[in-house]
Amino acid sequence: MKKNRHSRREFLTLSGAGLAAIAGGTYLGARGSLEAQSVERKPQDAELVVFNAKVYTVDSRAPKAEAFAVKAGRFVAVGANQDVKALIGKGTQTFDAKQMTVVPGFIDCHNHAGGNTLLYEVIVGNPYVVEFVTIASIVDKLRARAGETPAGTWVDGYFFDDTKVKDNRQLNVHDLDQVSRRDPVAVHHRGGHTSYYNRKALEMAGLNKNTPNPPGGTFDRDASGELNGRVTDRARSVFAKIGNHQSFTEQQELERDRDGLAYISKQFVRYGLTSVHHEGGNLFALQQVRARAELLHRVSYEASDSVLEAMISSGIASGFGDEWIRFGATSEHTVDGSFSERTMALSKPYEGTHPPNSGNVTETQDDLNAWIERVHRAAIQVNCHANGDVAIDMVLTAFERAQRLFPRADARPKITHCTLINDSLLRRIKAAGAVPAVFTTYAYYNPDKFHFYGEERMKWSMAYRSFLDAGIPAAAGSDFSPGPFAPLMGMQGMVTRRGWNGETWGANQRISVAEALQVNTIHGAYNSHEEAIKGSISAGKLADFVVLADDPHTVEQEKIKDIEIVRTVVGGATAYQA
């Protein structure tokens, strides 16, 4: 099937006000009866009418529809075929969906969206799906990069997953010594909280078996007490100032960031994502990608470091921006470690650890209190990374304090991950009006890590059922790169709690397909105070939607993740088509 091609004049006539130039695509193309004419429309005519569809609106006032109309990038009518077709004029594009399923555009509320790693770095694991690799393949890829690298320069590998290795063991210092004994070598776990180093890197950092663990991190050891190369959380900071890194001019850095953002935008819409919360990144590059008509998805930009400081000093609050790039919450302020890497802070030790290990707290309560108060007073939506019950308690304690000192209505503090909860935490989350952005694809992608926590803890982990029953609008947060970002994979895991290996963990937290769709759409919009403009197929909202080849409500649940994305449409313009 081919996309329709139009001249620029025809394009603007069809899409209105340059929206097509922003989205970089045409209206719905093939797979249906499509007609388009460059003629003047009457004021009441729609620019696009989709009919004969199974529309799940995620609007409680009218949950299902057959058709909808789009004008100036927004839905203008949603309802029955006959009613909506009345808006078809001589210049209206029409799309007969032939009973395909249409849902609102998916929203990912937590994503490290730096695509330049995917484009330019050594990728040692599959970013998108479950795939097992060998340690030999990792060594070979890194050795090839080392052969192209000047002496003393870091050789890095990314997207390693320690439970997706055919060798069925951890990577270690001896493996990475095979890459190079001349250069520092590091392999970074896709979870983002642990890295593995060769002997040269450890020596350059001045580490040995007698080096104590620093606060908030560990230098792991083998059975004989020697460093095994695995380093967690804050302990990794010792490597920041050693070795050389490939250098680029300021212009080259900007080009790499632009190219990476344009690349990952294409990947997002390929999987049906129309809005993504970016964890920081090059804001200038992001604006340039938009100016070049290569930004295909909407961005809630979550600031940190110098950008956050500039917001506070300049009085820029969350919500500033437009429908394409808007300042949202802060970037995640890290309070503990990782779920997938088993470093998150638990009130009880991990299963079978000797000596007992309860994970890493990476922030003191006093420092957290001060940071949250400062951000909260600036009318910026607070966002903290908190996986374990210990860390979630700390975040709630700090926010409750900030609200007492400076009450602010509808602040919606964001708790990224919010993985392991209990009844007490659930009540406090509800009372605080907090908005959890919970792991989505982990239930399918990471069941091989759940035995480190045990079934009793998994009954309270990624607790969508508990959140929804308590009236807490938990949203989808893939945490890419730590987890794949495919929304349909996430929905399947939420509905089944069954992983790629057939194991089911925490079945009590299953939710329905309809609820999983809410989590991935309207709850995502609520997470960033945008529920009035997106998240459902409703008149007046942005025309962001996804056409699916099958219906996740009726297809076999184990096949939800395999449903084909036929179209991803942003602002009425096609950003992706199969």
XYZ file of C-alpha atoms in Angstrom, residues 80-498:
419
model
C -22.734 7.105 14.564
C -21.794 6.677 10.909
C -24.863 8.491 9.623
C -24.420 11.518 11.874
C -20.718 12.007 11.254
C -20.996 11.464 7.502
C -23.172 14.558 7.382
C -19.936 16.529 7.810
C -18.455 15.186 4.583
C -18.069 17.891 1.941
C -16.399 18.098 -1.454
C -12.965 18.566 0.053
C -13.228 16.033 2.890
C -10.986 13.006 3.029
C -12.924 9.884 3.926
C -11.637 6.659 5.353
C -13.688 3.481 5.480
C -12.077 1.599 8.368
C -13.874 -1.628 7.443
C -14.441 -2.474 11.107
C -10.815 -2.047 12.148
C -10.290 -0.918 15.737
C -9.457 2.701 16.529
C -8.223 3.862 19.944
C -6.772 7.124 21.285
C -3.057 7.647 20.762
C -0.948 5.886 23.382
C 0.893 7.967 25.994
C 4.163 6.920 27.662
C 4.751 8.854 30.890
C 8.362 7.867 31.468
C 10.908 7.489 28.690
C 14.621 8.173 28.342
C 14.174 9.209 24.737
C 17.779 9.743 23.664
C 17.861 8.004 20.305
C 21.504 8.809 19.622
C 22.525 5.799 21.750
C 20.521 3.595 19.396
C 22.132 5.235 16.368
C 25.753 5.583 17.374
C 26.717 3.295 20.237
C 27.454 -0.433 20.556
C 24.120 -2.157 21.269
C 24.706 -5.523 22.981
C 21.036 -6.450 23.586
C 17.725 -5.975 21.784
C 16.066 -2.667 22.790
C 12.562 -3.598 21.627
C 11.745 -7.273 22.224
C 12.810 -10.322 24.228
C 15.997 -11.706 22.692
C 18.759 -13.778 24.269
C 22.389 -13.047 23.436
C 25.703 -14.683 24.296
C 28.577 -13.219 26.258
C 30.807 -14.075 23.290
C 28.669 -11.880 21.028
C 29.008 -8.992 23.494
C 32.783 -9.397 23.625
C 33.016 -9.577 19.823
C 31.007 -6.373 19.319
C 33.065 -4.468 21.874
C 36.348 -5.814 20.570
C 35.436 -4.536 17.126
C 34.762 -1.076 18.568
C 38.018 -1.202 20.552
C 39.866 -1.780 17.294
C 38.544 1.559 16.017
C 39.213 3.466 19.246
C 42.357 5.439 20.218
C 44.324 4.049 23.160
C 42.967 4.984 26.571
C 39.473 5.737 25.257
C 36.375 4.176 26.798
C 34.750 1.278 24.990
C 31.080 1.155 26.004
C 28.232 -1.250 25.363
C 24.535 -0.555 25.988
C 21.238 -2.414 26.472
C 22.730 -5.352 28.362
C 20.174 -7.432 30.253
C 21.635 -9.906 32.713
C 18.670 -12.312 32.520
C 18.627 -12.358 28.709
C 21.975 -14.158 28.330
C 22.215 -17.673 26.914
C 25.246 -18.345 29.146
C 22.900 -18.036 32.136
C 25.362 -16.039 34.216
C 26.415 -12.504 35.002
C 28.911 -10.636 32.879
C 32.195 -10.189 34.770
C 35.556 -8.495 34.760
C 37.260 -11.455 33.069
C 34.856 -11.344 30.131
C 35.557 -7.673 29.580
C 39.313 -8.183 29.888
C 38.949 -10.161 26.655
C 37.781 -6.979 24.950
C 40.838 -4.963 25.904
C 43.535 -4.773 28.553
C 44.701 -1.457 27.110
C 41.453 0.526 27.300
C 38.761 0.980 29.938
C 35.689 -1.063 29.010
C 32.157 -0.759 30.398
C 28.890 -2.515 29.655
C 25.825 -0.712 30.938
C 22.752 -2.611 32.043
C 19.653 -1.401 30.250
C 18.129 -0.734 33.669
C 20.481 2.229 34.069
C 21.694 1.523 37.606
C 24.517 -1.005 37.179
C 27.554 -1.262 34.935
C 30.261 -3.875 34.402
C 33.946 -2.941 34.036
C 37.184 -4.547 32.950
C 40.338 -4.673 35.055
C 41.834 -1.627 33.335
C 38.855 0.539 34.284
C 38.945 -0.653 37.901
C 42.677 0.059 38.145
C 42.351 3.513 36.584
C 39.659 4.324 39.183
C 41.974 3.184 41.993
C 39.693 0.365 43.110
C 40.722 -2.905 44.729
C 39.184 -5.585 46.935
C 39.728 -3.441 50.026
C 37.809 -0.438 48.678
C 34.697 0.131 50.838
C 31.280 0.602 49.341
C 30.222 4.259 49.194
C 26.789 5.460 50.351
C 24.113 4.531 47.821
C 26.144 2.035 45.809
C 28.333 -1.084 45.783
C 31.522 -2.514 44.310
C 30.497 -6.145 43.972
C 32.837 -9.038 44.706
C 33.229 -12.685 43.770
C 33.369 -15.596 46.212
C 37.052 -14.950 46.922
C 36.466 -11.294 47.766
C 37.936 -9.896 44.552
C 36.121 -7.224 42.559
C 33.974 -8.955 39.925
C 33.453 -5.849 37.783
C 29.812 -5.138 38.670
C 29.249 -1.677 40.174
C 25.869 -0.308 41.260
C 24.156 3.071 41.522
C 26.210 5.894 43.063
C 29.394 3.835 43.256
C 29.738 4.298 39.493
C 30.579 7.981 39.923
C 34.265 7.131 40.434
C 34.560 6.361 36.717
C 33.363 9.782 35.573
C 36.782 11.421 35.545
C 39.000 8.655 34.212
C 39.837 7.653 30.656
C 39.033 9.531 27.478
C 35.754 9.738 25.630
C 35.266 10.288 21.934
C 35.065 14.039 21.506
C 32.811 16.053 19.249
C 32.478 19.707 18.406
C 29.453 21.553 19.738
C 27.912 21.410 16.272
C 28.560 17.671 15.975
C 26.936 17.065 19.368
C 23.888 19.016 18.269
C 23.672 17.053 15.022
C 23.913 13.753 16.861
C 21.181 14.782 19.281
C 18.944 15.971 16.440
C 19.456 12.786 14.483
C 18.815 10.662 17.552
C 15.580 12.445 18.424
C 14.307 12.238 14.850
C 15.146 8.542 14.779
C 13.422 7.648 18.028
C 10.360 9.706 17.092
C 9.918 7.371 14.123
C 10.163 4.381 16.463
C 7.590 5.814 18.867
C 4.893 6.320 16.246
C 5.673 2.921 14.737
C 4.464 1.438 18.036
C 1.452 3.757 18.342
C 2.843 6.343 20.765
C 1.563 9.852 20.082
C 2.749 11.499 23.319
C 5.900 10.736 25.299
C 7.286 12.211 28.505
C 10.976 12.833 27.810
C 13.421 12.531 30.678
C 15.454 15.626 29.946
C 17.590 15.687 26.813
C 18.754 18.433 24.498
C 15.853 20.888 24.463
C 17.393 22.989 21.690
C 17.856 19.910 19.501
C 14.254 18.892 20.186
C 13.012 22.282 18.993
C 15.130 22.031 15.872
C 13.773 18.565 15.096
C 10.298 20.022 15.319
C 11.269 22.931 13.056
C 12.555 20.425 10.491
C 9.152 18.634 10.551
C 10.773 15.497 11.991
C 9.045 15.495 15.372
C 6.217 13.022 14.890
C 5.037 12.722 18.502
C 4.099 15.206 21.214
C 6.548 15.817 24.061
C 6.064 16.508 27.739
C 9.583 17.706 28.505
C 10.741 16.781 32.011
C 13.558 19.095 32.984
C 16.591 18.602 35.195
C 19.910 20.314 35.953
C 20.455 23.632 34.156
C 17.059 23.629 32.418
C 15.243 23.070 35.708
C 17.320 25.788 37.371
C 16.445 28.160 34.539
C 12.741 27.360 34.967
C 12.893 28.116 38.686
C 14.886 31.328 38.297
C 12.719 32.542 35.406
C 9.374 31.662 36.935
C 8.448 29.071 34.307
C 5.958 26.607 35.749
C 4.847 23.204 34.501
C 2.465 23.534 31.557
C 4.389 26.244 29.705
C 4.622 25.514 25.988
C 2.209 24.276 23.349
C 0.602 21.067 22.173
C 3.845 19.704 20.696
C 6.497 20.589 23.283
C 5.414 21.469 26.796
C 7.222 21.622 30.133
C 5.797 18.862 32.318
C 7.016 17.493 35.618
C 10.669 17.476 36.546
C 12.872 14.689 35.306
C 12.884 11.815 37.796
C 14.752 12.752 40.977
C 16.324 9.456 41.985
C 15.662 8.212 45.517
C 16.604 4.533 45.198
C 17.923 1.901 42.839
C 16.511 -0.321 40.128
C 13.862 -3.036 40.046
C 15.390 -4.963 37.149
C 18.900 -4.767 38.581
C 17.777 -5.631 42.135
C 19.080 -2.476 43.782
C 15.775 -0.795 44.743
C 15.348 -0.028 48.436
C 13.244 -2.618 50.298
C 12.057 -2.747 53.887
C 12.929 -6.466 53.894
C 15.962 -8.032 52.150
C 15.879 -9.585 48.708
C 15.034 -13.274 48.534
C 18.002 -15.560 49.220
C 20.679 -12.875 49.615
C 23.689 -13.627 51.833
C 24.569 -11.377 53.518
C 21.065 -9.841 53.473
C 20.733 -7.100 50.862
C 17.947 -4.516 50.972
C 19.049 -2.376 48.007
C 20.256 1.198 47.759
C 18.777 4.452 49.024
C 20.437 7.158 46.921
C 19.150 10.297 48.687
C 18.913 11.387 52.316
C 15.508 12.388 53.642
C 16.752 15.899 54.458
C 18.100 16.463 50.943
C 14.904 15.078 49.432
C 12.761 17.317 51.642
C 14.681 20.387 50.527
C 14.570 19.510 46.819
C 10.840 18.761 46.750
C 9.985 21.897 48.730
C 11.981 24.105 46.360
C 10.431 22.624 43.208
C 6.935 22.544 44.674
C 7.117 26.219 45.684
C 8.069 27.069 42.076
C 4.772 25.541 40.837
C 6.681 22.845 38.987
C 5.261 19.329 39.137
C 7.511 17.200 41.325
C 8.668 13.868 39.901
C 10.700 11.320 41.866
C 12.064 7.915 40.955
C 10.984 5.586 43.762
C 10.824 1.824 43.242
C 10.908 0.216 46.664
C 8.531 0.725 49.570
C 11.273 2.517 51.520
C 11.798 5.080 48.754
C 8.075 5.600 48.117
C 7.625 6.341 51.830
C 10.442 8.895 51.648
C 8.902 10.681 48.648
C 5.471 10.852 50.263
C 6.978 12.131 53.505
C 8.786 14.905 51.637
C 5.749 15.903 49.590
C 3.396 15.859 52.579
C 5.829 18.213 54.310
C 6.003 20.538 51.276
C 2.211 20.717 51.075
C 1.951 21.627 54.751
C 4.464 24.436 54.267
C 3.108 25.645 50.936
C -0.352 24.264 50.093
C -1.036 24.028 46.357
C -4.209 22.548 44.895
C -4.062 19.740 42.343
C -0.259 19.531 42.391
C -0.247 15.881 41.265
C 3.215 14.862 42.496
C 4.519 12.227 40.128
C 6.039 9.014 41.455
C 7.939 7.311 38.686
C 7.826 3.479 38.936
C 6.096 3.378 42.357
C 6.734 -0.356 42.167
C 6.331 -1.982 45.593
C 3.455 -0.631 47.655
C 1.360 -1.646 50.657
C -2.002 -0.602 52.091
C -0.542 2.287 54.041
C 1.350 3.681 51.048
C -1.735 3.263 48.881
C -3.785 5.427 51.242
C -1.099 8.102 51.359
C -0.713 8.143 47.553
C -4.458 8.675 47.236
C -4.515 11.396 49.891
C -1.585 13.221 48.267
C -3.230 13.155 44.839
C -0.037 11.551 43.530
C 0.148 10.179 39.988
C 2.185 6.970 39.669
C 3.866 6.214 36.327
C 4.202 2.454 36.658
C 6.234 -0.070 34.663
C 4.218 -1.361 31.725
C 6.153 -3.921 29.708
C 7.908 -5.504 32.703
C 5.170 -8.072 33.401
C 5.826 -9.621 29.994
C 9.495 -8.701 29.506
C 10.997 -9.268 32.962
C 9.370 -12.288 34.682
C 12.839 -13.840 34.868
C 13.650 -11.248 37.549
C 10.533 -11.667 39.680
C 11.870 -14.636 41.668
C 14.366 -12.251 43.274
C 11.334 -10.649 44.935
C 9.052 -13.638 45.505
C 5.331 -14.042 44.936
C 4.226 -12.238 48.097
C 6.056 -9.071 47.083
C 4.955 -9.403 43.453
C 1.347 -9.313 44.666
C 2.081 -5.699 45.623
C 4.354 -4.796 42.717
C 3.305 -2.885 39.584
C -0.004 -2.867 41.402
C -2.402 -1.588 38.749
C -5.403 -3.387 40.232
C -4.789 -1.871 43.642
C -4.243 1.606 42.217
C -7.399 1.552 40.106
C -9.539 0.105 42.889
C -8.336 2.934 45.144
C -9.270 5.533 42.534
C -5.636 6.378 41.750
C -5.111 7.141 38.020
C -1.922 5.140 37.539
C -0.363 5.756 34.122
C 1.955 3.858 31.807
C 5.685 4.483 32.201
C 7.800 2.162 30.070
C 11.103 3.515 31.431
C 12.767 2.880 28.076
C 15.639 2.014 27.818
C 15.208 -0.205 30.917
C 12.027 -1.646 29.411
C 10.696 -1.858 25.855
C 8.180 0.901 25.133
C 5.625 -1.044 23.038
C 2.213 -0.102 24.526
C 0.536 -3.301 23.330
C 3.194 -5.412 25.056
C 2.514 -3.394 28.184
C -1.236 -3.890 27.885
C -0.836 -7.651 27.476
C 1.274 -7.817 30.629
C -1.234 -5.759 32.610
C -4.099 -7.994 31.518
C -2.394 -11.388 31.932
C 0.549 -10.813 34.336
C 2.160 -13.609 32.333
